[in-house]
């Protein structure tokens, strides 16, 4: 199991504290801890990502992958993808896996039209890395995701209930 930390609405100080706390908690549970590339600059201002008790990987946002910024060294990489262009860039970057979203309508992005399972399958069949379905997922979607060529599902609210 992988926990990817992403705190988009928190202040820098709260985010920094949460990253350190969560990193230590995940380590106690023998899980893999990754952070979103959104937090790299925050950590660079405070001693770098090496200051975390545990960090195994970095989940690159589609914006980060398209920007050409320097990749974090010594970490496994994954990518957040929404279109074929994102998938191509993620694969060229050498990611270990991608999340592809949104498959279904999600409460966090009401203005985004979901791609649906057929488009998800069409994109997933063209990839060379494992793909996790994301966006509006529930635990009950895991079997369907696998039928549409996904490695599994990813999400936030579906795992918090």
Short mmCIF file of C-alpha atoms in Angstrom, two decimals:
data_model
loop_
_atom_site.label_atom_id
_atom_site.label_comp_id
_atom_site.label_asym_id
_atom_site.label_seq_id
_atom_site.Cartn_x
_atom_site.Cartn_y
_atom_site.Cartn_z
CA UNK A 1 0.00 0.00 0.00
CA UNK A 2 1.12 3.50 -0.86
CA UNK A 3 0.06 6.69 0.89
CA UNK A 4 0.51 9.81 -1.24
CA UNK A 5 0.40 13.04 0.76
CA UNK A 6 -1.34 15.97 -0.89
CA UNK A 7 -2.55 18.94 1.15
CA UNK A 8 -3.69 21.58 -1.36
CA UNK A 9 -5.63 23.83 1.01
CA UNK A 10 -3.30 23.92 4.01
CA UNK A 11 -0.91 26.71 4.93
CA UNK A 12 2.80 26.02 4.39
CA UNK A 13 3.42 25.57 8.11
CA UNK A 14 0.47 23.19 8.63
CA UNK A 15 1.41 21.25 5.50
CA UNK A 16 5.00 20.88 6.71
CA UNK A 17 3.84 19.58 10.10
CA UNK A 18 1.35 17.19 8.46
CA UNK A 19 4.01 15.80 6.10
CA UNK A 20 6.36 15.03 9.00
CA UNK A 21 3.62 13.50 11.14
CA UNK A 22 2.17 11.41 8.30
CA UNK A 23 5.59 10.23 7.15
CA UNK A 24 6.35 8.91 10.64
CA UNK A 25 2.90 7.27 10.99
CA UNK A 26 3.15 5.53 7.62
CA UNK A 27 6.62 4.22 8.52
CA UNK A 28 5.20 2.64 11.70
CA UNK A 29 2.70 0.72 9.56
CA UNK A 30 5.29 -0.57 7.05
CA UNK A 31 3.59 1.26 4.21
CA UNK A 32 5.19 3.26 1.41
CA UNK A 33 5.10 7.07 1.78
CA UNK A 34 5.06 9.34 -1.25
CA UNK A 35 4.36 13.05 -1.56
CA UNK A 36 2.89 15.19 -4.27
CA UNK A 37 5.34 17.24 -6.32
CA UNK A 38 3.30 20.26 -5.11
CA UNK A 39 5.17 19.98 -1.81
CA UNK A 40 8.74 19.86 -3.14
CA UNK A 41 9.27 23.62 -3.01
CA UNK A 42 7.86 23.80 0.52
CA UNK A 43 10.30 21.12 1.69
CA UNK A 44 13.21 22.67 -0.24
CA UNK A 45 12.67 25.83 1.82
CA UNK A 46 12.97 23.73 5.01
CA UNK A 47 15.92 21.41 4.50
CA UNK A 48 14.67 19.34 1.57
CA UNK A 49 12.60 16.18 1.36
CA UNK A 50 15.44 14.27 3.01
CA UNK A 51 14.26 15.80 6.31
CA UNK A 52 11.17 13.54 6.36
CA UNK A 53 11.33 10.41 8.55
CA UNK A 54 10.39 8.29 5.52
CA UNK A 55 9.93 9.13 1.87
CA UNK A 56 9.80 6.51 -0.88
CA UNK A 57 8.50 8.38 -3.88
CA UNK A 58 7.10 11.51 -5.48
CA UNK A 59 3.75 11.67 -7.29
CA UNK A 60 4.25 14.18 -10.10
CA UNK A 61 1.33 16.42 -11.02
CA UNK A 62 0.56 16.77 -14.71
CA UNK A 63 1.62 20.43 -14.45
CA UNK A 64 4.99 19.46 -12.96
CA UNK A 65 5.64 16.89 -15.69
CA UNK A 66 4.80 19.38 -18.44
CA UNK A 67 6.91 22.16 -16.85
CA UNK A 68 10.27 20.49 -17.41
CA UNK A 69 11.33 21.16 -13.81
CA UNK A 70 14.15 19.05 -12.41
CA UNK A 71 12.96 15.69 -11.13
CA UNK A 72 13.64 14.81 -7.49
CA UNK A 73 16.61 12.48 -7.26
CA UNK A 74 16.72 9.21 -5.37
CA UNK A 75 12.94 8.75 -5.29
CA UNK A 76 10.58 6.50 -7.17
CA UNK A 77 8.21 8.49 -9.40
CA UNK A 78 4.56 8.23 -10.37
CA UNK A 79 2.39 10.54 -12.44
CA UNK A 80 -1.03 12.14 -12.22
CA UNK A 81 -2.58 11.95 -15.69
CA UNK A 82 -5.78 13.25 -17.24
CA UNK A 83 -5.14 12.99 -21.00
CA UNK A 84 -3.03 11.03 -23.47
CA UNK A 85 -0.46 13.88 -23.52
CA UNK A 86 0.02 13.46 -19.75
CA UNK A 87 0.46 9.70 -20.13
CA UNK A 88 3.10 10.13 -22.82
CA UNK A 89 5.03 12.61 -20.67
CA UNK A 90 4.76 10.36 -17.59
CA UNK A 91 6.08 7.35 -19.49
CA UNK A 92 8.94 9.41 -20.94
CA UNK A 93 9.76 10.57 -17.40
CA UNK A 94 10.15 6.96 -16.26
CA UNK A 95 7.33 6.73 -13.74
CA UNK A 96 6.55 3.41 -12.05
CA UNK A 97 2.78 3.90 -12.30
CA UNK A 98 0.15 6.53 -13.08
CA UNK A 99 -3.21 7.57 -11.75
CA UNK A 100 -5.71 8.38 -14.51
CA UNK A 101 -8.63 10.63 -13.65
CA UNK A 102 -11.38 11.49 -13.42
CA UNK A 103 -13.09 8.29 -14.44
CA UNK A 104 -16.38 9.17 -12.74
CA UNK A 105 -17.89 12.39 -11.42
CA UNK A 106 -16.13 13.50 -8.26
CA UNK A 107 -17.27 15.93 -5.59
CA UNK A 108 -13.88 17.65 -5.51
CA UNK A 109 -13.94 18.61 -9.22
CA UNK A 110 -17.57 19.21 -10.14
CA UNK A 111 -16.63 21.32 -13.18
CA UNK A 112 -14.62 18.52 -14.83
CA UNK A 113 -16.35 16.10 -17.21
CA UNK A 114 -15.39 12.51 -16.30
CA UNK A 115 -13.89 10.33 -19.03
CA UNK A 116 -15.92 7.20 -18.23
CA UNK A 117 -14.77 3.59 -18.29
CA UNK A 118 -14.56 3.24 -22.10
CA UNK A 119 -12.15 6.16 -22.55
CA UNK A 120 -10.24 5.01 -19.46
CA UNK A 121 -9.80 1.56 -21.04
CA UNK A 122 -8.74 3.01 -24.40
CA UNK A 123 -6.04 5.11 -22.73
CA UNK A 124 -4.94 2.37 -20.34
CA UNK A 125 -4.44 -0.15 -23.15
CA UNK A 126 -1.89 2.20 -24.71
CA UNK A 127 0.29 2.58 -21.62
CA UNK A 128 3.43 0.71 -20.70
CA UNK A 129 3.10 1.24 -16.92
CA UNK A 130 0.45 0.19 -14.39
CA UNK A 131 -2.58 2.51 -14.25
CA UNK A 132 -4.82 3.18 -11.24
CA UNK A 133 -8.33 4.51 -11.83
CA UNK A 134 -9.13 7.66 -9.86
CA UNK A 135 -11.96 10.12 -9.58
CA UNK A 136 -15.29 9.24 -8.01
CA UNK A 137 -14.10 5.78 -7.04
CA UNK A 138 -15.61 3.60 -4.34
CA UNK A 139 -14.25 0.35 -2.98
CA UNK A 140 -16.91 -1.40 -5.08
CA UNK A 141 -15.28 -0.06 -8.27
CA UNK A 142 -12.09 -2.12 -7.83
CA UNK A 143 -13.32 -5.16 -9.79
CA UNK A 144 -14.74 -3.04 -12.59
CA UNK A 145 -11.50 -1.06 -12.80
CA UNK A 146 -9.57 -4.29 -13.32
CA UNK A 147 -12.00 -5.30 -16.10
CA UNK A 148 -11.05 -2.03 -17.82
CA UNK A 149 -7.30 -2.79 -17.61
CA UNK A 150 -6.53 -0.92 -14.38
CA UNK A 151 -4.09 -2.20 -11.79
CA UNK A 152 -6.58 -1.04 -9.16
CA UNK A 153 -8.18 2.12 -7.82
CA UNK A 154 -6.88 5.23 -6.09
CA UNK A 155 -8.80 7.80 -4.14
CA UNK A 156 -9.28 9.78 -1.02
CA UNK A 157 -12.84 9.70 0.24
CA UNK A 158 -13.41 6.05 -0.71
CA UNK A 159 -10.70 5.03 1.76
CA UNK A 160 -11.69 7.40 4.57
CA UNK A 161 -15.18 6.09 5.19
#
